[in-house]
Coordinates of C-alpha atoms in Angstrom, one line a residue:
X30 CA -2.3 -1.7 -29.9
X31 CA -5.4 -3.0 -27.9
X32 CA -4.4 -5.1 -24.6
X33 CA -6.0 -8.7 -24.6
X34 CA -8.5 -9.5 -22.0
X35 CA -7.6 -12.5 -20.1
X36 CA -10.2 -15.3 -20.5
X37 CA -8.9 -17.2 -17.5
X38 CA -8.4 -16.7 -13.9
X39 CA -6.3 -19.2 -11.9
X40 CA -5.3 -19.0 -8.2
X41 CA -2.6 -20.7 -6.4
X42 CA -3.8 -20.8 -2.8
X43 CA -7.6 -21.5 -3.2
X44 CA -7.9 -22.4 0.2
X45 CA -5.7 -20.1 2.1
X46 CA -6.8 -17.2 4.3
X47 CA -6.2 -14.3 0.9
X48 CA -8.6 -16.0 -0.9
X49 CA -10.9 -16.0 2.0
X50 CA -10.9 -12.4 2.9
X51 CA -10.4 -10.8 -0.2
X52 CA -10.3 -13.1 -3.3
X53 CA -14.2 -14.1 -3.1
X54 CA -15.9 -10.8 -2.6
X55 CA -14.0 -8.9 -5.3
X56 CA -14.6 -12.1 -7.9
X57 CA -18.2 -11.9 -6.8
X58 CA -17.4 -7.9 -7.3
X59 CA -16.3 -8.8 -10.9
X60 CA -19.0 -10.9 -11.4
X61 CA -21.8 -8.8 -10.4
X62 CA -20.4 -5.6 -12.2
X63 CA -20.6 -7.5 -15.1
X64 CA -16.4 -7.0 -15.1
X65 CA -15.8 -11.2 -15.1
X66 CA -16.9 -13.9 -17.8
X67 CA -14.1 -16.6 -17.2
X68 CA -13.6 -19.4 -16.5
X69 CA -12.0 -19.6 -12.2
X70 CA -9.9 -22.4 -11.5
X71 CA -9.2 -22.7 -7.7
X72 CA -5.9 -24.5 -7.0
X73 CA -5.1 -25.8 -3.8
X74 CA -3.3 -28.7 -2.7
X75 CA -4.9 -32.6 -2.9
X76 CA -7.5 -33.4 -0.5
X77 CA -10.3 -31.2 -1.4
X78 CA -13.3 -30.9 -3.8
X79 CA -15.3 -28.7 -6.0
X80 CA -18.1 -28.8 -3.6
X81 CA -15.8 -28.2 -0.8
X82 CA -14.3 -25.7 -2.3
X83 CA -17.8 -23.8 -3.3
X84 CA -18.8 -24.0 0.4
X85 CA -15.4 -22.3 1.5
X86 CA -16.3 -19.5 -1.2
X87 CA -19.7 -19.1 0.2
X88 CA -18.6 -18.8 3.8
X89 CA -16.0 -16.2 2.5
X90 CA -18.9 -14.1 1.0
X91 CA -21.3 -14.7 3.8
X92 CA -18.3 -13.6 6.4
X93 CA -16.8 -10.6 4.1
X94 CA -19.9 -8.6 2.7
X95 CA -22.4 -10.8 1.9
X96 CA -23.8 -13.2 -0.8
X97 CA -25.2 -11.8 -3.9
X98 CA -27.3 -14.9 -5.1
X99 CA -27.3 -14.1 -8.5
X100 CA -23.5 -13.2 -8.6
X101 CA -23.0 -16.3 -6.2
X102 CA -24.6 -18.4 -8.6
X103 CA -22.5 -17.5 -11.6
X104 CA -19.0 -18.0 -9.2
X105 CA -20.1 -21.3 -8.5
X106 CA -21.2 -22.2 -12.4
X107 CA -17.4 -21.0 -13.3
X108 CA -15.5 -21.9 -10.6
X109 CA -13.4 -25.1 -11.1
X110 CA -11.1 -26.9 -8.8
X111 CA -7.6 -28.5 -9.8
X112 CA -5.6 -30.2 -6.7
X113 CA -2.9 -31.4 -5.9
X114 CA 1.5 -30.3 -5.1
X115 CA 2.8 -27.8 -6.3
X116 CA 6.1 -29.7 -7.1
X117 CA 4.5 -32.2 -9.2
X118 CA 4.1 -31.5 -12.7
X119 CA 1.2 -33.6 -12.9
X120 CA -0.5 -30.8 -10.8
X121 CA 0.3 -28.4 -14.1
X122 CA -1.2 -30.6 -16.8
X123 CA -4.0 -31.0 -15.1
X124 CA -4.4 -26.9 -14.7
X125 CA -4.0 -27.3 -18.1
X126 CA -6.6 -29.1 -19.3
X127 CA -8.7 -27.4 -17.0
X128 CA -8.1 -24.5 -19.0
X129 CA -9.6 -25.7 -22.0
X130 CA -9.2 -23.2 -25.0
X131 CA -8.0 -20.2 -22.9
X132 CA -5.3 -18.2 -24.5
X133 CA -4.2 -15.5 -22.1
X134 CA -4.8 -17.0 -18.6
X135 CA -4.6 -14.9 -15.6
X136 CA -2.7 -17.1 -12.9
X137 CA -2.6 -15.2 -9.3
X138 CA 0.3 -16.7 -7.0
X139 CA -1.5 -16.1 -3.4
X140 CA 1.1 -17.9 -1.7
X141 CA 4.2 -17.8 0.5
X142 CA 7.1 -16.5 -2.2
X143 CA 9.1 -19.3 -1.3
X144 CA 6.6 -21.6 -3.5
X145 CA 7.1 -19.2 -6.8
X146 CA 10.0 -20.7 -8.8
X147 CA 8.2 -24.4 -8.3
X148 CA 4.8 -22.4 -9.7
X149 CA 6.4 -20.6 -12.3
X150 CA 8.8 -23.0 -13.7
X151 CA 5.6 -25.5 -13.7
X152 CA 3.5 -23.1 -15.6
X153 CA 6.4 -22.9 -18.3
X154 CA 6.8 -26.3 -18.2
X155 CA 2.9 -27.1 -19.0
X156 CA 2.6 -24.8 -21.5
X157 CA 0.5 -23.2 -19.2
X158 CA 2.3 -19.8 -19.1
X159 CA 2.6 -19.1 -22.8
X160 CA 1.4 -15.2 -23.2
X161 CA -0.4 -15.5 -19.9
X162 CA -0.1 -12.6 -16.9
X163 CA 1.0 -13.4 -13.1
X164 CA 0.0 -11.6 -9.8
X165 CA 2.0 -12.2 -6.9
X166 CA 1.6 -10.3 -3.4
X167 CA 3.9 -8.5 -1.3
X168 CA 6.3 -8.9 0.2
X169 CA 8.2 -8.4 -3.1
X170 CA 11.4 -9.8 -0.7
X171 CA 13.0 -8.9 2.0
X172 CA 15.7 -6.8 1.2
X173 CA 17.3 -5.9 -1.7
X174 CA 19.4 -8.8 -2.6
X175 CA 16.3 -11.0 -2.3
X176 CA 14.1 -8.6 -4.2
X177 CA 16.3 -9.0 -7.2
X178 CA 16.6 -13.0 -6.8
X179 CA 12.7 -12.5 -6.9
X180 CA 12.7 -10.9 -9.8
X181 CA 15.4 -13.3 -11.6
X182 CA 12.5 -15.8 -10.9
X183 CA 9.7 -14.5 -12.4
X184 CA 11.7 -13.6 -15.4
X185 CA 12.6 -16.6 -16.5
X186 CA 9.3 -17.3 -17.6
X187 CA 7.4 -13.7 -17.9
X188 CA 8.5 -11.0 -19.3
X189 CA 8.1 -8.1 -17.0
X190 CA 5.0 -6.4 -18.9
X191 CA 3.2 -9.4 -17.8
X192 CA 4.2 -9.5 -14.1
X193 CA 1.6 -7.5 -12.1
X194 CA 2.9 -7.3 -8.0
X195 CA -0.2 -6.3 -6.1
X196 CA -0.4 -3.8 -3.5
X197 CA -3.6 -3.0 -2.3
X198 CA -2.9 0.0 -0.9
X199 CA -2.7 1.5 -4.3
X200 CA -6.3 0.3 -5.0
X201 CA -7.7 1.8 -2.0
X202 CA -10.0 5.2 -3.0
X203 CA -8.3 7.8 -1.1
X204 CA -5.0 6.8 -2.5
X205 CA -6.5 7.4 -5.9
X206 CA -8.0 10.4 -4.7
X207 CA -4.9 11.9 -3.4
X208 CA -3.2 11.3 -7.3
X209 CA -6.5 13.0 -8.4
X210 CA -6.1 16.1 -6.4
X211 CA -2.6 16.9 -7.5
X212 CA -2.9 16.9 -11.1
X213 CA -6.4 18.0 -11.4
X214 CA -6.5 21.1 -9.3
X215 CA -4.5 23.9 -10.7
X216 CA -3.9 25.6 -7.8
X217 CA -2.0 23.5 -6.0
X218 CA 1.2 23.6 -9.1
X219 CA 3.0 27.0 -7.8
X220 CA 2.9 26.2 -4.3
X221 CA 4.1 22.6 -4.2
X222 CA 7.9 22.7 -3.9
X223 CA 10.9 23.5 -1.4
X224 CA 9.8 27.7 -1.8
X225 CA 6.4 27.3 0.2
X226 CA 6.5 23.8 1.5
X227 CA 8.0 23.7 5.0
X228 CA 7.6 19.6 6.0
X229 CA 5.6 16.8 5.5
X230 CA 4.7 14.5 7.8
X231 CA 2.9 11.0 7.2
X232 CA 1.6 9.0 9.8
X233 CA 0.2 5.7 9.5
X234 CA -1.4 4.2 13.5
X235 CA -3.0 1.2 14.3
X236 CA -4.7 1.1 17.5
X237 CA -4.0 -2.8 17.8
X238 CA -1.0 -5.0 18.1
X239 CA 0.0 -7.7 16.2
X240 CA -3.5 -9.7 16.9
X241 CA -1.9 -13.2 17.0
X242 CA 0.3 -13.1 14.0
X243 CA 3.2 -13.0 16.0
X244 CA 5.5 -15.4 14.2
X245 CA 4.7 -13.7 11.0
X246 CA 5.3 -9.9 12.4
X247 CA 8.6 -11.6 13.7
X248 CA 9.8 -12.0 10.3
X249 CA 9.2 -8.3 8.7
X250 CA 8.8 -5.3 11.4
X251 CA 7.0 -2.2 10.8
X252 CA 9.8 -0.9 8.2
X253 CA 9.1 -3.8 5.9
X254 CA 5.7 -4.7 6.3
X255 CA 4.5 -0.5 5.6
X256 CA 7.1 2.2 5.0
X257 CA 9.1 0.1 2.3
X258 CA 5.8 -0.5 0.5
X259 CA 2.6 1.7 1.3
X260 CA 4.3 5.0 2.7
X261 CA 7.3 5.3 0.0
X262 CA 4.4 4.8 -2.0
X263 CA 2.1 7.4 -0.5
X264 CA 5.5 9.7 -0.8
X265 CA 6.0 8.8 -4.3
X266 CA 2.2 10.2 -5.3
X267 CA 3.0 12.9 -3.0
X268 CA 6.2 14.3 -4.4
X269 CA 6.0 12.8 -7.8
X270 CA 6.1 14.8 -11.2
X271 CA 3.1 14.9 -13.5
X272 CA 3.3 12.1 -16.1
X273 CA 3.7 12.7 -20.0
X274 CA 0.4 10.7 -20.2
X275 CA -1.6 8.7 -19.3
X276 CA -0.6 5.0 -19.7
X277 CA 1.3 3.1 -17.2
X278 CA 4.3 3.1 -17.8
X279 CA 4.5 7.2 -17.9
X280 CA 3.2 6.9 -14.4
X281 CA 5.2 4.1 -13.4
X282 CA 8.4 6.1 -15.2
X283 CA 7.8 9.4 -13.1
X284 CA 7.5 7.0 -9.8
X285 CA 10.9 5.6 -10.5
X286 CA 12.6 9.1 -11.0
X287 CA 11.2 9.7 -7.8
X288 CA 12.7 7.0 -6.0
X289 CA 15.7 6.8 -7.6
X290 CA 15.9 10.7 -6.1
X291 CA 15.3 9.4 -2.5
X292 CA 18.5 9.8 -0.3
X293 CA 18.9 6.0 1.3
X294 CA 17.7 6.6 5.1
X295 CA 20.3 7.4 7.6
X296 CA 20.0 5.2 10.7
X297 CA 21.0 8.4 13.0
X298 CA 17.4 9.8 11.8
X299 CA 15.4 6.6 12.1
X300 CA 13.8 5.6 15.8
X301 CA 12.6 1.9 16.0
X302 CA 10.2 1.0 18.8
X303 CA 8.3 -2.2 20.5
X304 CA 5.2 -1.8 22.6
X305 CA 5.2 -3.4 25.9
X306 CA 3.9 -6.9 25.8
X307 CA 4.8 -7.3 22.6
X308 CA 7.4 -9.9 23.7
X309 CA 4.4 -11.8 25.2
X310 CA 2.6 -12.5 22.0
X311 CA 2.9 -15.9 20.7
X312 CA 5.6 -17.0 18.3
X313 CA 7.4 -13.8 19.4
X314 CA 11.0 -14.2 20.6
X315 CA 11.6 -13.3 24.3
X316 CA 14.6 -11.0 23.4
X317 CA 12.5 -10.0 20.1
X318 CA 14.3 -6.9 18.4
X319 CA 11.7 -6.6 15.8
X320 CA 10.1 -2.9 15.8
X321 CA 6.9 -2.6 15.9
X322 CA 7.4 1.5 15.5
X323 CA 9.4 3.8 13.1
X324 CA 10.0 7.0 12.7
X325 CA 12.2 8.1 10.1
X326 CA 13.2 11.4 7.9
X327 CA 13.5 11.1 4.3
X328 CA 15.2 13.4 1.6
X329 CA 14.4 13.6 -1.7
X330 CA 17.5 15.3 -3.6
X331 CA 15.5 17.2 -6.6
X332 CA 15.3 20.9 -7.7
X333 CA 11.5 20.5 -6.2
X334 CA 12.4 18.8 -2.7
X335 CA 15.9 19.5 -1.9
X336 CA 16.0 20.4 1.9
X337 CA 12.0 19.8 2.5
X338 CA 12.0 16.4 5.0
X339 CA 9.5 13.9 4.5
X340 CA 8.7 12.6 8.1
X341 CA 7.3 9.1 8.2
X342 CA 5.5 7.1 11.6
X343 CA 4.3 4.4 11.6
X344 CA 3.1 1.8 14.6
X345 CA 1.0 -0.4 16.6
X346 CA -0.6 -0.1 19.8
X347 CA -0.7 3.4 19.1
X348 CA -3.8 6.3 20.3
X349 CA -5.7 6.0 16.7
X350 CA -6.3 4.0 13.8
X351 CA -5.9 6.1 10.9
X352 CA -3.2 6.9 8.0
X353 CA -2.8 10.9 7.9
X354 CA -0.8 13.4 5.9
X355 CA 0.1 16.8 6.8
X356 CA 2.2 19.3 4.3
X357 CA 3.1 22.2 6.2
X358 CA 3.3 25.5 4.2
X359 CA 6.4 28.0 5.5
X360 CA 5.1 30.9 7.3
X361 CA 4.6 34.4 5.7
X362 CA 7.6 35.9 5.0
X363 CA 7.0 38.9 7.2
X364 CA 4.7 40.1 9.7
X365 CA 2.0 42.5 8.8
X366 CA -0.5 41.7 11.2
X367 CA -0.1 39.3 14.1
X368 CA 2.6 37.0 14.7
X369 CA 2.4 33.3 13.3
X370 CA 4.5 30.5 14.1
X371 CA 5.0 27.6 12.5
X372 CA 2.2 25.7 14.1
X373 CA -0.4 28.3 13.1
X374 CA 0.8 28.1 9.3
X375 CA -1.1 26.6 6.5
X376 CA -1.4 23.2 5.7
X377 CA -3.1 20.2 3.8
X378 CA -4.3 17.1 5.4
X379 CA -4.9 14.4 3.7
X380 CA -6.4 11.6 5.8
X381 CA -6.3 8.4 3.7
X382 CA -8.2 6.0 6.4
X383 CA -10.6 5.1 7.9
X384 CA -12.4 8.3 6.5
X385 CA -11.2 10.0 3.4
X386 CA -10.7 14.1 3.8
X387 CA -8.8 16.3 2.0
X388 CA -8.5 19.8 4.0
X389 CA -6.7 23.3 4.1
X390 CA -5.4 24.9 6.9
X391 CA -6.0 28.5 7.1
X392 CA -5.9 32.0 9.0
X393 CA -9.3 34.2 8.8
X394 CA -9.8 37.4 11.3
X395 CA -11.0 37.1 14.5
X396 CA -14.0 39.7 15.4
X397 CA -12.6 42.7 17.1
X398 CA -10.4 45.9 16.3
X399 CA -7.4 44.1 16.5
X400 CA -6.1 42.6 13.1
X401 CA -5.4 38.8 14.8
X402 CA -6.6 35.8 13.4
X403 CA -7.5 32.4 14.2
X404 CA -7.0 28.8 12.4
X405 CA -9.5 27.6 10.2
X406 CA -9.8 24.4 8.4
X407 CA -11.7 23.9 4.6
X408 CA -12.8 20.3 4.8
X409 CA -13.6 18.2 1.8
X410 CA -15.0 14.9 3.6
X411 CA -16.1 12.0 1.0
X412 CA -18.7 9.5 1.3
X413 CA -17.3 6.1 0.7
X414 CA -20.8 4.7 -0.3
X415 CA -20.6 2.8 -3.5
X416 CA -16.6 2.7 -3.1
X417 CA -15.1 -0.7 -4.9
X418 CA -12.8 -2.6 -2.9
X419 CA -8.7 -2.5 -3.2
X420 CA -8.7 -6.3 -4.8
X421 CA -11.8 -5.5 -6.9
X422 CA -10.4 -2.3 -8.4
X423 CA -7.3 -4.4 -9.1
X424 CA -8.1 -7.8 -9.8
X425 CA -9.9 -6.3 -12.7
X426 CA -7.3 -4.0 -13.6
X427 CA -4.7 -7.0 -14.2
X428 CA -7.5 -9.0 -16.0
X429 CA -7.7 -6.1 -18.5
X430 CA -3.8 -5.7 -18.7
X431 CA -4.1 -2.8 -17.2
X432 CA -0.6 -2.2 -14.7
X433 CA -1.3 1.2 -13.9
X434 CA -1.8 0.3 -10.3
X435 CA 0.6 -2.4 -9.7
X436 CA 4.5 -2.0 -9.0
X437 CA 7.3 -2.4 -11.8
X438 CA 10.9 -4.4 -10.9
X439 CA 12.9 -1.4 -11.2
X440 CA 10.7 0.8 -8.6
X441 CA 10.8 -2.3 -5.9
X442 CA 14.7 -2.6 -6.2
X443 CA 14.7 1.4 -6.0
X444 CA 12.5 1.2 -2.9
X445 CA 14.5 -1.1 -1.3
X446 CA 17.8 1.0 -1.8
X447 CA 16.5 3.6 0.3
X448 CA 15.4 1.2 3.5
X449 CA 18.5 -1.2 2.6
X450 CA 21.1 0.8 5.1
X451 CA 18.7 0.9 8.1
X452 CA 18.2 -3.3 7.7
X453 CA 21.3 -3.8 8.1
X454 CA 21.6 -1.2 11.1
X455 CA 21.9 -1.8 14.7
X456 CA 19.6 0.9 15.4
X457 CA 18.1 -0.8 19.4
X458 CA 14.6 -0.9 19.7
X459 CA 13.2 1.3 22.2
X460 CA 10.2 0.1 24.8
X461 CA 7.2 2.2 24.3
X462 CA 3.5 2.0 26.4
X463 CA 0.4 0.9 24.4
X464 CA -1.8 3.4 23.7
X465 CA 1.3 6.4 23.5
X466 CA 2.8 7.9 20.4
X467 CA 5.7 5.5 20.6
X468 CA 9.2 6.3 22.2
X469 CA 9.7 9.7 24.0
X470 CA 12.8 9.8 21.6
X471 CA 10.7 10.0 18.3
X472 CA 9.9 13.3 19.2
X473 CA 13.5 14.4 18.2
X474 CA 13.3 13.5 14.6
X475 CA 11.3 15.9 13.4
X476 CA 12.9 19.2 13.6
X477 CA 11.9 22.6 15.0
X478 CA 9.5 22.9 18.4
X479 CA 6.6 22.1 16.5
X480 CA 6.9 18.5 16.2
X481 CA 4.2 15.5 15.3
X482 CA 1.2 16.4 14.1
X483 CA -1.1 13.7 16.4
X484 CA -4.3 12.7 13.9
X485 CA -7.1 13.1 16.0
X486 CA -11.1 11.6 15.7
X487 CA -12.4 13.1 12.2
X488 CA -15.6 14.9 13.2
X489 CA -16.6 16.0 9.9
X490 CA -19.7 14.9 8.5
X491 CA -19.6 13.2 4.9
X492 CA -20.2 15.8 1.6

């Protein structure tokens, strides 16, 4: 049965920073791809104007990748403006009106998630959310508790096929690319499980600190604002079992065995962390206990994984920015020519930003009589030339009805029961120096003398 198109796209928070960074270019995206022929109703709270809020749209482009004047023009033929609070119902009749004849409206909640139930009960109310779609942005909650209480919200006006919770990591190319590269390479099948695959290790560094969102960073922490969300998602693409096909919800079913497989963390194998000066940053509590570091070890109890750990870090302030994986192969069973240890094994790295690389560790002879060998490493390094943008890719995804890419209830609550026990832990933070790989005590999580795997400059050039 063939998925309507929506012929409407509304969004809550016209005015707010989202739309300013990211909603713009990938409308203008839409637009000039030839992906977007609706009608865009802006809505924002009273006090503003059409014209206002076309000037705010062309700043946004002229800031965030530049204005296509064609493209530009058509925005600001279809854009519409509706004002006014979010509580009042007269808000939602005149969003409806606005929206004419449109039968499947697209309405995109880029606000705080305390606003939802007044936006979604005023939708229903207006007649406006009769077999329309909904976007809303992460954080899907807190915890949990609050996750599900989410969830009751959005129910009780849309059904969950037509609830689409955006990520944009999942957009981004090298994600895709990493899902790519484990289903269409045949070579990888026999080798990927607990009999050849000693670790892996993901590690996700930012190079900056909080960057005067200090009040906001107060209120999730590095476990909530990445590994919750991005990394358990990175694992789940990872460690995931091919799908029985190719629509969403196989994809989406094979993500949720996965989770559901994931041992909830232990807080004896998680180390949280706060760079120095962190406690200086406005709206940031002098006695702040917020972590600004993890490092944790994940299980994932299946035939596949059982006894493999998943290492996961994650910080600010740190040496590099980049988001790296490494899956370390065990070492030949025995010896025949020179002895290799478990750092000189074989590998895959996956680096997923700011470069995308997919590359193999390997051993090749050195030149000589002797029979001992030196690392090598087979790099794939992609050109991002040409690459659409996370929202792009999935602003037009939803508007097709397309929820490949976007996160289903049961897979949030199932992410949240593994980072639930270490929420509620007393685990201390632990000081750490800018510009370090975090506390001295991460080192101890991962086993063996081997350790992190540090990501270091790519030097590659490009294929």
């Amino acid at each position: 049965m063939a998925v309507p198109e929506s012929d409407a796209f509304v969004f809550f928070g016209a005015t707010g920073d989202l739309a300013y960074k990211q909603i713009f270019p990938a409308l203008q995206a839409l637009i000039r791809g030839g992906h977007l022929d609706t009608p865009i109703i802006g809505m924002a709270r009273a006090g503003w104007t059409l014209d206002k809020l076309r000037d705010r749209a062309r700043d946004s482009l002229e800031h965030h990748g530049g204005v296509d004047a064609d493209a530009f023009a058509k925005l600001s033929a279809r854009l519409k403006y509706v004002g006014g609070d979010y509580q009042d119902p007269a808000t939602y009749e005149r969003l409806r009106q606005a929206l004419g004849g449109a039968t499947c409206p697209l309405h995109y909640l880029a606000i705080p998630p305390s606003m939802f139930a007044a936006v979604v009960q005023g939708l229903a109310k207006a007649g406006c959310a009769e077999n329309a779609r909904v976007i809303v942005e992460k954080p899907f909650g807190r915890d949990l508790a609050s996750a599900q209480a989410l969830d009751r919200t959005l129910h009780d006006v849309f059904p969950e096929s037509a609830v689409f919770r955006i990520d944009h990591y999942l957009g981004k190319e090298a994600v895709q690319n990493l899902l790519y590269f484990r289903f269409a390479n045949a070579f990888l099948e026999p080798v990927w499980n607990r009999n050849f695959i000693d670790s892996v290790q993901i590690t996700m560094a930012e190079s900056f600190g909080v960057e005067g969102r200090g009040s906001f960073y107060e209120e999730v922490g590095a476990v909530r604002d990445v590994v919750q969300n991005h990394l358990l998602q990175v694992i789940a693409l990872l460690a995931m079992d091919a799908p029985t096909g190719r629509d969403p919800d196989a994809m989406r079913a094979e993500k949720l065995r996965l989770f559901r497989a994931m041992r909830p963390l232990d807080a004896k194998q998680v180390v949280r962390g706060q760079f120095r000066g962190y406690r200086d940053e406005p709206g940031v509590a002098p006695d702040s206990q917020i972590e600004t570091f993890a490092a944790l070890c994940l299980h994932i109890d299946t035939w596949r994984w059982a006894g493999v750990p998943f290492y996961i870090r994650t910080g600010k302030c740190l040496p590099i920015t980049t988001t790296e994986v490494i899956v370390d192969l065990k070492c030949p069973p025995v010896a025949i020519f020179d002895e290799i240890n478990p750092a000189q094994s074989n590998y895959f790295r996956f680096r997923l930003s700011p470069e995308v690389v997919i590359s193999e560790g390997a051993r090749v002879k050195r030149p000589g009589e002797d029979m001992v060998g030196d690392a090598v490493e087979l790099v794939a390094r992609h050109s991002l030339a040409g690459e659409k943008s996370p929202y792009e890719r999935l602003l037009g995804d939803a508007i097709r009805g397309d929820a490949t890419l976007f996160t289903r209830d049961d897979v949030v609550e199932a992410a949240w029961r593994v980072v639930d026990p270490i929420l509620r832990s007393a685990v201390p933070v632990e000081e750490y120096e800018p510009g370090t790989w975090g506390p001295a005590t991460a080192r101890a999580v991962v086993a063996g003398e081997e350790g992190w795997h540090d990501p270091k400059p790519e030097e590659t050039a490009p294929c």
